[in-house]
Short mmCIF file of C-alpha atoms in Angstrom, two decimals:
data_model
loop_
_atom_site.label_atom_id
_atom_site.label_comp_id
_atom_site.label_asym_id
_atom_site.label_seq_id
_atom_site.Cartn_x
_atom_site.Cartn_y
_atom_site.Cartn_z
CA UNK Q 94 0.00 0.00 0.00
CA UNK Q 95 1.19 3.43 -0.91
CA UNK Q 96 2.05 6.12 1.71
CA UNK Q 97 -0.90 7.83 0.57
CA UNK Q 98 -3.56 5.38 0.29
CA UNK Q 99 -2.18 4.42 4.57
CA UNK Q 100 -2.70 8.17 5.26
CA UNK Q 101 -6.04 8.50 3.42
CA UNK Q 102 -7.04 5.11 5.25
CA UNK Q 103 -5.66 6.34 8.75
CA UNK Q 104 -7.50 10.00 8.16
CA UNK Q 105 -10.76 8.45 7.08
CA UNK Q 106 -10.95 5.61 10.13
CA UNK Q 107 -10.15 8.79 12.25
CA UNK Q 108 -13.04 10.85 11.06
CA UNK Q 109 -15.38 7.36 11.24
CA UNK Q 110 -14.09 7.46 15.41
CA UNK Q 111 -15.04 10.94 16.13
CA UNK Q 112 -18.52 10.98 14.33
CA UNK Q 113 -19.79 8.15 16.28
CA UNK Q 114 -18.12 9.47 19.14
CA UNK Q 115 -20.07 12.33 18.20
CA UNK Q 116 -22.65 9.84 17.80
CA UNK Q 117 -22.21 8.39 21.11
CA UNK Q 118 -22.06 11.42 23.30
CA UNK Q 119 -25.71 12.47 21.25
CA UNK Q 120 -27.21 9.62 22.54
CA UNK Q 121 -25.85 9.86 26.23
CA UNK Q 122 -26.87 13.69 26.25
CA UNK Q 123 -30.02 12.95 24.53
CA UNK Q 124 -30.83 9.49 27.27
CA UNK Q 125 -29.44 12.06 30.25
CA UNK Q 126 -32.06 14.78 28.73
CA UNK Q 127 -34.84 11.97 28.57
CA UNK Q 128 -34.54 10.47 31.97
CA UNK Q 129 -34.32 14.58 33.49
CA UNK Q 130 -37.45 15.28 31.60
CA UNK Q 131 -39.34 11.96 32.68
CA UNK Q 132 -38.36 13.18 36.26
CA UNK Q 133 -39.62 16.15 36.03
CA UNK Q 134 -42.73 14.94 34.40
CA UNK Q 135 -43.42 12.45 36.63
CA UNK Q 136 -42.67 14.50 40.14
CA UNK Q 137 -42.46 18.08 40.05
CA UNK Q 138 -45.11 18.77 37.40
CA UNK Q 139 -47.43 17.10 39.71
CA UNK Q 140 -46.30 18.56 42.43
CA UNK Q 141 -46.54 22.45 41.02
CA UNK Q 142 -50.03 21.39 39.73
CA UNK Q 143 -51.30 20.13 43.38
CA UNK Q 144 -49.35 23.28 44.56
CA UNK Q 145 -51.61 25.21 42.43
CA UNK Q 146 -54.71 23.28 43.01
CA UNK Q 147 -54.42 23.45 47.06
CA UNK Q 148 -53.48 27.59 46.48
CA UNK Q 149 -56.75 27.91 44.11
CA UNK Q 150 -58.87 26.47 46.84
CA UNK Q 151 -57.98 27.90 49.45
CA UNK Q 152 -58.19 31.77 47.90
CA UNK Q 153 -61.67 30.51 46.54
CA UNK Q 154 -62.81 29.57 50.11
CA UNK Q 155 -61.06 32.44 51.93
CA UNK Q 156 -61.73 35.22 49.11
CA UNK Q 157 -63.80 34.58 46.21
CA UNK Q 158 -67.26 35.90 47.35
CA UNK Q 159 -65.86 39.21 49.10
CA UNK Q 160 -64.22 39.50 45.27
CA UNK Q 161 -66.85 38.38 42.83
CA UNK Q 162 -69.73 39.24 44.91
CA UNK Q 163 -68.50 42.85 45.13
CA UNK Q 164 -70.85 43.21 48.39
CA UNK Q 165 -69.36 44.35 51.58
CA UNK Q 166 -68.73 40.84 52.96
CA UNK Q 167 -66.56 39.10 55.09
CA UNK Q 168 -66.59 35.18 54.82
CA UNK Q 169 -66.49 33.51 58.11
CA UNK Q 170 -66.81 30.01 57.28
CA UNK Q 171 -68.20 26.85 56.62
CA UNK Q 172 -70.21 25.85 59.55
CA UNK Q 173 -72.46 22.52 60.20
CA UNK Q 174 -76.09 22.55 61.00
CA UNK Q 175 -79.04 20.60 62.43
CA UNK Q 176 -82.35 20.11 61.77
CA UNK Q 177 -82.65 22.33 65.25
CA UNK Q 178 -81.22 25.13 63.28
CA UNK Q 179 -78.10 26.91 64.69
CA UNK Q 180 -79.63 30.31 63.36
CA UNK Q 181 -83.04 32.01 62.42
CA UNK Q 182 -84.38 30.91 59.47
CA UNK Q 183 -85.36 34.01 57.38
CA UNK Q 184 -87.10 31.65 54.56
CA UNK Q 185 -90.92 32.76 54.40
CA UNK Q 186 -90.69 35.44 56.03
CA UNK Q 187 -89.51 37.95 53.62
CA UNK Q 188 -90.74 38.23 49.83
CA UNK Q 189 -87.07 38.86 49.02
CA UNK Q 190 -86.44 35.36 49.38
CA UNK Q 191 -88.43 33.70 46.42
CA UNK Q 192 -89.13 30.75 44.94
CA UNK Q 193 -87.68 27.64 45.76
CA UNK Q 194 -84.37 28.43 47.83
CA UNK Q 195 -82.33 25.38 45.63
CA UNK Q 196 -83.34 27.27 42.33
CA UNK Q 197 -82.94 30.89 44.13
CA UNK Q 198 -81.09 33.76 42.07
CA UNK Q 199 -78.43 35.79 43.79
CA UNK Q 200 -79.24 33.83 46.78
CA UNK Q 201 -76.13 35.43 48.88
CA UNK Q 202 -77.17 38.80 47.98
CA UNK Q 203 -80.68 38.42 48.76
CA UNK Q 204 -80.32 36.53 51.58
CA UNK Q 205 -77.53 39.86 52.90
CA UNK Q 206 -80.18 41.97 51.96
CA UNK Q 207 -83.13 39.82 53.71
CA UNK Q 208 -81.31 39.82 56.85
CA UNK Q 209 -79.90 43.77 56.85
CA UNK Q 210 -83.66 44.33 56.79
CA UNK Q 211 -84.54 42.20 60.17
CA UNK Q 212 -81.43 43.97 61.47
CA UNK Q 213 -79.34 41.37 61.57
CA UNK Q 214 -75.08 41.45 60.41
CA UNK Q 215 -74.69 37.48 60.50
CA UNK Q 216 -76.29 35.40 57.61
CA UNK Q 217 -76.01 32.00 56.42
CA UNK Q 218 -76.77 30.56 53.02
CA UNK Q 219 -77.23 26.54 53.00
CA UNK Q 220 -78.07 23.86 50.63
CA UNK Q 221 -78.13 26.25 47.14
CA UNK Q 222 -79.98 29.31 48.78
CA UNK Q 223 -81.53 28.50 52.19
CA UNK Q 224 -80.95 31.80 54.04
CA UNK Q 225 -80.78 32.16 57.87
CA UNK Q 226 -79.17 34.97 60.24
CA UNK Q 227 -78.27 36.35 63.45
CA UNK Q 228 -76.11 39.10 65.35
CA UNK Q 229 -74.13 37.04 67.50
CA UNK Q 230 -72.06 33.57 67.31
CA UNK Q 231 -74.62 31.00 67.34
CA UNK Q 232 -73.27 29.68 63.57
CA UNK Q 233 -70.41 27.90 65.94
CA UNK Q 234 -72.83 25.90 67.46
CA UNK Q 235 -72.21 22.84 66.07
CA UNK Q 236 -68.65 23.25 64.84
CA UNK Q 237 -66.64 23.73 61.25
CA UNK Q 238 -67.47 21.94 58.43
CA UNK Q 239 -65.41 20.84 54.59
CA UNK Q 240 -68.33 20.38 52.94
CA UNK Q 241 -69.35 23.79 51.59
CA UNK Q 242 -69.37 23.89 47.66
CA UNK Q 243 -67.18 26.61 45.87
CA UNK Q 244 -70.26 28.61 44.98
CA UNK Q 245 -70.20 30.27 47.69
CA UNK Q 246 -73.81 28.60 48.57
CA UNK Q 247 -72.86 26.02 51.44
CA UNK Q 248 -74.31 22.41 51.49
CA UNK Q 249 -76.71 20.02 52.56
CA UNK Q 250 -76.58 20.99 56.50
CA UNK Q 251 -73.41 22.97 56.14
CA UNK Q 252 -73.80 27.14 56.06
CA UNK Q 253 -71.57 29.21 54.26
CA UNK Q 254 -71.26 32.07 56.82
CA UNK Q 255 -70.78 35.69 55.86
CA UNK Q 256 -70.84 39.45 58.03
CA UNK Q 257 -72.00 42.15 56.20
CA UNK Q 258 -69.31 44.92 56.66
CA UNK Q 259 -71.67 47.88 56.46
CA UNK Q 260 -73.28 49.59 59.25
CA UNK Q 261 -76.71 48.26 60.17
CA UNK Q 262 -79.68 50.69 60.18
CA UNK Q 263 -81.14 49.29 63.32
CA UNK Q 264 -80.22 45.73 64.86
CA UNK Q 265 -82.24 43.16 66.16
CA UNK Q 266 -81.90 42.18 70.06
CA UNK Q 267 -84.97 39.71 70.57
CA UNK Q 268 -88.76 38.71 71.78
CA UNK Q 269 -89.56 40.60 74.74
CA UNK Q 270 -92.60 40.50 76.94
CA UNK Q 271 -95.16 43.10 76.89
CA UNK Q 272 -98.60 44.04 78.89
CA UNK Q 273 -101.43 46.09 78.04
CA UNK Q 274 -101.57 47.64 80.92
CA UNK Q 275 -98.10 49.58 81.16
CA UNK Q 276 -96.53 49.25 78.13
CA UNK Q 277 -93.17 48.74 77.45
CA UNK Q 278 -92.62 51.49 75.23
CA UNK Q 279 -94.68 54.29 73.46
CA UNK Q 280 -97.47 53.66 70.44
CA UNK Q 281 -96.40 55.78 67.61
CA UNK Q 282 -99.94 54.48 65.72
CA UNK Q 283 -101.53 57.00 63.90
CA UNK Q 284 -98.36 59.68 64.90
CA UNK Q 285 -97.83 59.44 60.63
CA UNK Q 286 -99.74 58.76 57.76
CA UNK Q 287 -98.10 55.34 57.02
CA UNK Q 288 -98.61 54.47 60.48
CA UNK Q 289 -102.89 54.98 59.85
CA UNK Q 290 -103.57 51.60 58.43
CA UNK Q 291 -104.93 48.49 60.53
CA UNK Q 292 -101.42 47.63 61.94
CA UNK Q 293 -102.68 44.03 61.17
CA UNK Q 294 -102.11 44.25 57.26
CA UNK Q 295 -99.78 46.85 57.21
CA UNK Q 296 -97.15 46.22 54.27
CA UNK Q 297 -93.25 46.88 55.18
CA UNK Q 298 -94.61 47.65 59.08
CA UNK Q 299 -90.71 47.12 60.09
CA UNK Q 300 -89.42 49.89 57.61
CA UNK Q 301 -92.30 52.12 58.58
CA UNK Q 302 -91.79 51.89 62.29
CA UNK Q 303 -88.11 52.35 61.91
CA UNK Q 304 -88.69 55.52 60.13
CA UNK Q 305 -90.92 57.28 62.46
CA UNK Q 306 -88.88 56.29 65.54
CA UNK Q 307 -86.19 57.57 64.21
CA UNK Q 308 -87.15 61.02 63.24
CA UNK Q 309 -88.81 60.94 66.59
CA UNK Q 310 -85.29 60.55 68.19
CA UNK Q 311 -86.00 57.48 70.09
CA UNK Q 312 -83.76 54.76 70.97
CA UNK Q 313 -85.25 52.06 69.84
CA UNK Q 314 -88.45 50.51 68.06
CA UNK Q 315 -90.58 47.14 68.35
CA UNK Q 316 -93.48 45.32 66.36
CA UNK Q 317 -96.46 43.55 68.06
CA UNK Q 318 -98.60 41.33 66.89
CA UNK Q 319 -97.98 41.24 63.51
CA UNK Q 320 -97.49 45.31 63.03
CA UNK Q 321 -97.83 47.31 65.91
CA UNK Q 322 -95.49 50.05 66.49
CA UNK Q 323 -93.88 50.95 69.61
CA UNK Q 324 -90.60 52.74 70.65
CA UNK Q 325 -88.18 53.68 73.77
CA UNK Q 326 -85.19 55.01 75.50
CA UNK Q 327 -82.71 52.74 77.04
CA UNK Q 328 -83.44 49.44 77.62
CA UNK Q 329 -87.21 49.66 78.89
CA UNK Q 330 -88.14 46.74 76.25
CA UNK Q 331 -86.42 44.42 78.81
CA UNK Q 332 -89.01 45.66 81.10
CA UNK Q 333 -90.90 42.33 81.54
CA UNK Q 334 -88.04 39.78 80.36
CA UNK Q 335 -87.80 37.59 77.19
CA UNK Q 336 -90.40 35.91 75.09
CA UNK Q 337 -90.22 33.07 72.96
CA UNK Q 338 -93.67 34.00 71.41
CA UNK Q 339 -92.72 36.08 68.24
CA UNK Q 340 -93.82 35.13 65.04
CA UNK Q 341 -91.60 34.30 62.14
CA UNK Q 342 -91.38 37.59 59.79
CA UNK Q 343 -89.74 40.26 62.74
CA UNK Q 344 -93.08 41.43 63.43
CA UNK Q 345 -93.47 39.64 67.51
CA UNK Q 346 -96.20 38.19 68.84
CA UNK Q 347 -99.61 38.33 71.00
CA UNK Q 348 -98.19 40.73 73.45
CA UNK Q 349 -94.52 39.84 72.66
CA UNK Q 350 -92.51 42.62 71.18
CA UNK Q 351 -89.72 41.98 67.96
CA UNK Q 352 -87.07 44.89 69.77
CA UNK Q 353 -84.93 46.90 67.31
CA UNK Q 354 -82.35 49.22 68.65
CA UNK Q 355 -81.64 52.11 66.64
CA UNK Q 356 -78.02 53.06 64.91
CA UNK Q 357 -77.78 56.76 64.83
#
């Protein structure tokens, strides 16, 4: 063999070393690349994405409503319930809340607005729409709950809590005993033109009652018997203790005053 054809030959098996060296090095960066991506695919992705799933749920149940709602809300919770309901039911007793509660429209804002018109801060919507209330802590009764949907809407025996944020025209404080004989506060009937009616039928008889105590200056206002109008200073409505007589609807009972104190 000529001294050329050996170097051509030695030149050539050279190059054929490197390129599948080349070759070789490919296929270890390309296997290296593989197993880094299958990795990742198999235990960070996941990881981010239940990261981002957990993160998502909790801002829906802490935030969403106050957000999407846009009503001046604070969520307190998902709270259980019992058939001897934690709070007062507001369903039936105001023509805000229509229909069938399950099928209800905007039930969280009508179910704010039912209960910022019985004067209370605290409602409760359950089950789709079911709409209950009350000024204090009795939601707690019967401890937390997981169940409430992301709609903002609770579940079956489980309230989605909220606290209205603005300030309360008047706010509810209870039944309270009253006699004929020395009332506990004064009648405003007939002081006003929508207080002229038979108390009996009168429409909106809480809104009407509200209004006249209040330009009258007094501290507070109650409903009798299913319309009467009464008002007074301090805390006279305790006068003759509690009663457990009032009617659903805000408007008390047979001698058993609904009491409303007034926020000037």
């Amino acid at each position: 063999m000529s001294m050329f054809n050996v170097n051509c030959y030695q030149k050539t098996n050279t190059q054929i070393q490197i390129s599948w060296r080349k070759k070789l090095v490919g296929l270890m960066s390309a296997s290296r690349a593989f197993r880094v991506k299958d990795h990742l695919a198999k235990t960070v992705v996941p990881a981010y994405l239940t990261m981002l799933k957990t993160t998502f749920y909790a801002f829906a149940q802490k935030n969403i409503w106050e957000n999407f709602i846009s009503l001046p809300l604070n969520n307190l919770g998902c709270w259980k319930d019992n058939l001897n309901r934690a709070m007062v039911t507001l369903e039936g007793s105001s023509t805000i809340l229509d229909g069938s509660y399950q099928t209800r429209l905007d039930a969280v804002k009508k179910c704010n607005k039912a209960a910022r018109e019985r004067g209370f801060a605290i409602f409760a919507v359950q089950d789709g729409g079911y709409c209950s209330a009350s000024n204090d802590n009795l939601y707690t009764k019967y401890g937390l709950s997981n169940a409430c949907k992301n709609d903002g809407k609770g579940s079956v025996m489980s309230n989605q809590v909220y606290i209205s944020t603005e300030k309360l025209l008047y706010k509810y404080v209870g039944c309270w005993r009253d006699y004929t004989v020395h009332r506990a506060g004064t009648s405003l009937e007939g002081l006003a033109s929508v207080l002229m009616d038979s108390y009996l039928y009168r429409l909106d008889a809480i809104a009407k009652c509200y209004t006249i105590a209040t330009e009258l200056q007094y501290d507070f206002f109650t409903i009798q018997d299913g319309g009467q109008c009464f008002a007074g200073y301090g805390i006279s409505y305790q006068m003759y203790g509690t009663a457990n007589n009032c009617r659903a609807g805000g408007k008390g009972g047979n001698s058993a005053n609904d009491v409303y104190i007034i926020n000037f």
